[in-house]
């Protein structure tokens, strides 16, 4: 009935998939960390009057 699903009898076939999952998850976490670090660095270079007024960029 569900011949399209493949569950291997030899469980060592799951190892490459798990390694790729761990690799991509680590890359995703590293990317988020880099973006957060860059965002913080940009925020530190903002003029003081923009830091104090959160509605400065709102359109009227």
GROMACS .gro file of N, CA and C in nm:
model
  180
    1UNK      N    1   0.082  -0.119   0.000
    1UNK     CA    2   0.000   0.000   0.000
    1UNK      C    3   0.087   0.126   0.000
    2UNK      N    4   0.180   0.137   0.093
    2UNK     CA    5   0.264   0.255   0.099
    2UNK      C    6   0.406   0.217   0.059
    3UNK      N    7   0.423   0.180  -0.066
    3UNK     CA    8   0.551   0.136  -0.116
    3UNK      C    9   0.649   0.251  -0.137
    4UNK      N   10   0.600   0.376  -0.135
    4UNK     CA   11   0.687   0.489  -0.158
    4UNK      C   12   0.770   0.525  -0.035
    5UNK      N   13   0.733   0.475   0.081
    5UNK     CA   14   0.812   0.498   0.202
    5UNK      C   15   0.924   0.395   0.210
    6UNK      N   16   1.042   0.443   0.246
    6UNK     CA   17   1.158   0.353   0.254
    6UNK      C   18   1.216   0.359   0.394
    7UNK      N   19   1.204   0.251   0.466
    7UNK     CA   20   1.264   0.240   0.598
    7UNK      C   21   1.366   0.128   0.591
    8UNK      N   22   1.495   0.164   0.590
    8UNK     CA   23   1.597   0.061   0.572
    8UNK      C   24   1.607  -0.033   0.692
    9UNK      N   25   1.639  -0.156   0.663
    9UNK     CA   26   1.660  -0.253   0.770
    9UNK      C   27   1.794  -0.226   0.840
   10UNK      N   28   1.893  -0.183   0.761
   10UNK     CA   29   2.024  -0.150   0.815
   10UNK      C   30   2.021  -0.005   0.864
   11UNK      N   31   2.020   0.014   0.995
   11UNK     CA   32   2.003   0.147   1.053
   11UNK      C   33   2.125   0.237   1.032
   12UNK      N   34   2.237   0.183   0.983
   12UNK     CA   35   2.354   0.269   0.957
   12UNK      C   36   2.331   0.360   0.837
   13UNK      N   37   2.227   0.334   0.761
   13UNK     CA   38   2.194   0.422   0.648
   13UNK      C   39   2.138   0.556   0.696
   14UNK      N   40   2.100   0.565   0.822
   14UNK     CA   41   2.051   0.691   0.878
   14UNK      C   42   2.165   0.786   0.915
   15UNK      N   43   2.286   0.736   0.930
   15UNK     CA   44   2.399   0.817   0.977
   15UNK      C   45   2.428   0.936   0.884
   16UNK      N   46   2.438   0.919   0.752
   16UNK     CA   47   2.464   1.036   0.667
   16UNK      C   48   2.355   1.143   0.677
   17UNK      N   49   2.230   1.099   0.688
   17UNK     CA   50   2.121   1.195   0.701
   17UNK      C   51   2.131   1.272   0.832
   18UNK      N   52   2.166   1.205   0.939
   18UNK     CA   53   2.182   1.273   1.068
   18UNK      C   54   2.300   1.369   1.066
   19UNK      N   55   2.409   1.329   1.001
   19UNK     CA   56   2.524   1.419   0.990
   19UNK      C   57   2.489   1.545   0.911
   20UNK      N   58   2.416   1.530   0.803
   20UNK     CA   59   2.374   1.646   0.725
   20UNK      C   60   2.279   1.734   0.805
   21UNK      N   61   2.189   1.674   0.882
   21UNK     CA   62   2.098   1.750   0.966
   21UNK      C   63   2.175   1.832   1.068
   22UNK      N   64   2.271   1.770   1.134
   22UNK     CA   65   2.353   1.841   1.233
   22UNK      C   66   2.433   1.953   1.166
   23UNK      N   67   2.488   1.926   1.049
   23UNK     CA   68   2.566   2.026   0.976
   23UNK      C   69   2.480   2.147   0.941
   24UNK      N   70   2.362   2.124   0.886
   24UNK     CA   71   2.276   2.235   0.847
   24UNK      C   72   2.221   2.310   0.968
   25UNK      N   73   2.193   2.240   1.077
   25UNK     CA   74   2.147   2.308   1.198
   25UNK      C   75   2.256   2.396   1.256
   26UNK      N   76   2.380   2.348   1.256
   26UNK     CA   77   2.492   2.428   1.305
   26UNK      C   78   2.513   2.550   1.216
   27UNK      N   79   2.498   2.533   1.085
   27UNK     CA   80   2.512   2.647   0.993
   27UNK      C   81   2.400   2.749   1.017
   28UNK      N   82   2.280   2.703   1.044
   28UNK     CA   83   2.168   2.794   1.071
   28UNK      C   84   2.192   2.872   1.199
   29UNK      N   85   2.238   2.805   1.303
   29UNK     CA   86   2.266   2.873   1.430
   29UNK      C   87   2.379   2.974   1.412
   30UNK      N   88   2.482   2.937   1.339
   30UNK     CA   89   2.594   3.030   1.314
   30UNK      C   90   2.547   3.151   1.234
   31UNK      N   91   2.459   3.130   1.137
   31UNK     CA   92   2.408   3.241   1.057
   31UNK      C   93   2.326   3.338   1.142
   32UNK      N   94   2.240   3.285   1.228
   32UNK     CA   95   2.161   3.371   1.317
   32UNK      C   96   2.253   3.448   1.409
   33UNK      N   97   2.357   3.384   1.462
   33UNK     CA   98   2.451   3.450   1.550
   33UNK      C   99   2.523   3.564   1.477
   34UNK      N  100   2.564   3.540   1.353
   34UNK     CA  101   2.633   3.643   1.275
   34UNK      C  102   2.539   3.761   1.248
   35UNK      N  103   2.414   3.734   1.213
   35UNK     CA  104   2.319   3.842   1.190
   35UNK      C  105   2.293   3.922   1.317
   36UNK      N  106   2.281   3.855   1.430
   36UNK     CA  107   2.257   3.926   1.556
   36UNK      C  108   2.377   4.013   1.592
   37UNK      N  109   2.497   3.961   1.570
   37UNK     CA  110   2.618   4.037   1.599
   37UNK      C  111   2.628   4.161   1.509
   38UNK      N  112   2.597   4.144   1.381
   38UNK     CA  113   2.601   4.256   1.287
   38UNK      C  114   2.495   4.359   1.321
   39UNK      N  115   2.377   4.313   1.361
   39UNK     CA  116   2.270   4.405   1.398
   39UNK      C  117   2.308   4.486   1.521
   40UNK      N  118   2.368   4.421   1.618
   40UNK     CA  119   2.412   4.492   1.739
   40UNK      C  120   2.519   4.595   1.705
   41UNK      N  121   2.610   4.560   1.613
   41UNK     CA  122   2.716   4.652   1.573
   41UNK      C  123   2.655   4.774   1.502
   42UNK      N  124   2.552   4.754   1.418
   42UNK     CA  125   2.486   4.866   1.352
   42UNK      C  126   2.413   4.953   1.452
   43UNK      N  127   2.350   4.890   1.551
   43UNK     CA  128   2.277   4.965   1.652
   43UNK      C  129   2.372   5.052   1.734
   44UNK      N  130   2.492   5.005   1.758
   44UNK     CA  131   2.588   5.082   1.835
   44UNK      C  132   2.634   5.207   1.761
   45UNK      N  133   2.622   5.208   1.627
   45UNK     CA  134   2.666   5.322   1.549
   45UNK      C  135   2.554   5.421   1.518
   46UNK      N  136   2.433   5.398   1.570
   46UNK     CA  137   2.323   5.490   1.548
   46UNK      C  138   2.344   5.618   1.629
   47UNK      N  139   2.301   5.729   1.576
   47UNK     CA  140   2.305   5.852   1.656
   47UNK      C  141   2.213   5.841   1.777
   48UNK      N  142   2.243   5.914   1.881
   48UNK     CA  143   2.167   5.905   2.005
   48UNK      C  144   2.021   5.943   1.989
   49UNK      N  145   1.992   6.043   1.905
   49UNK     CA  146   1.852   6.085   1.893
   49UNK      C  147   1.765   5.978   1.827
   50UNK      N  148   1.824   5.889   1.749
   50UNK     CA  149   1.746   5.779   1.692
   50UNK      C  150   1.724   5.667   1.793
   51UNK      N  151   1.819   5.649   1.882
   51UNK     CA  152   1.802   5.545   1.985
   51UNK      C  153   1.691   5.583   2.082
   52UNK      N  154   1.675   5.712   2.109
   52UNK     CA  155   1.577   5.757   2.207
   52UNK      C  156   1.436   5.765   2.149
   53UNK      N  157   1.422   5.786   2.018
   53UNK     CA  158   1.292   5.803   1.956
   53UNK      C  159   1.262   5.683   1.867
   54UNK      N  160   1.187   5.584   1.917
   54UNK     CA  161   1.161   5.464   1.837
   54UNK      C  162   1.067   5.489   1.719
   55UNK      N  163   0.995   5.603   1.718
   55UNK     CA  164   0.899   5.632   1.612
   55UNK      C  165   0.958   5.725   1.506
   56UNK      N  166   1.086   5.739   1.504
   56UNK     CA  167   1.152   5.832   1.412
   56UNK      C  168   1.127   5.794   1.267
   57UNK      N  169   1.126   5.665   1.236
   57UNK     CA  170   1.114   5.619   1.099
   57UNK      C  171   0.970   5.596   1.054
   58UNK      N  172   0.874   5.614   1.142
   58UNK     CA  173   0.735   5.590   1.103
   58UNK      C  174   0.689   5.693   1.002
   59UNK      N  175   0.615   5.645   0.902
   59UNK     CA  176   0.561   5.738   0.802
   59UNK      C  177   0.438   5.806   0.857
   60UNK      N  178   0.420   5.929   0.819
   60UNK     CA  179   0.306   6.006   0.869
   60UNK      C  180   0.187   5.993   0.779
   0.00000   0.00000   0.00000
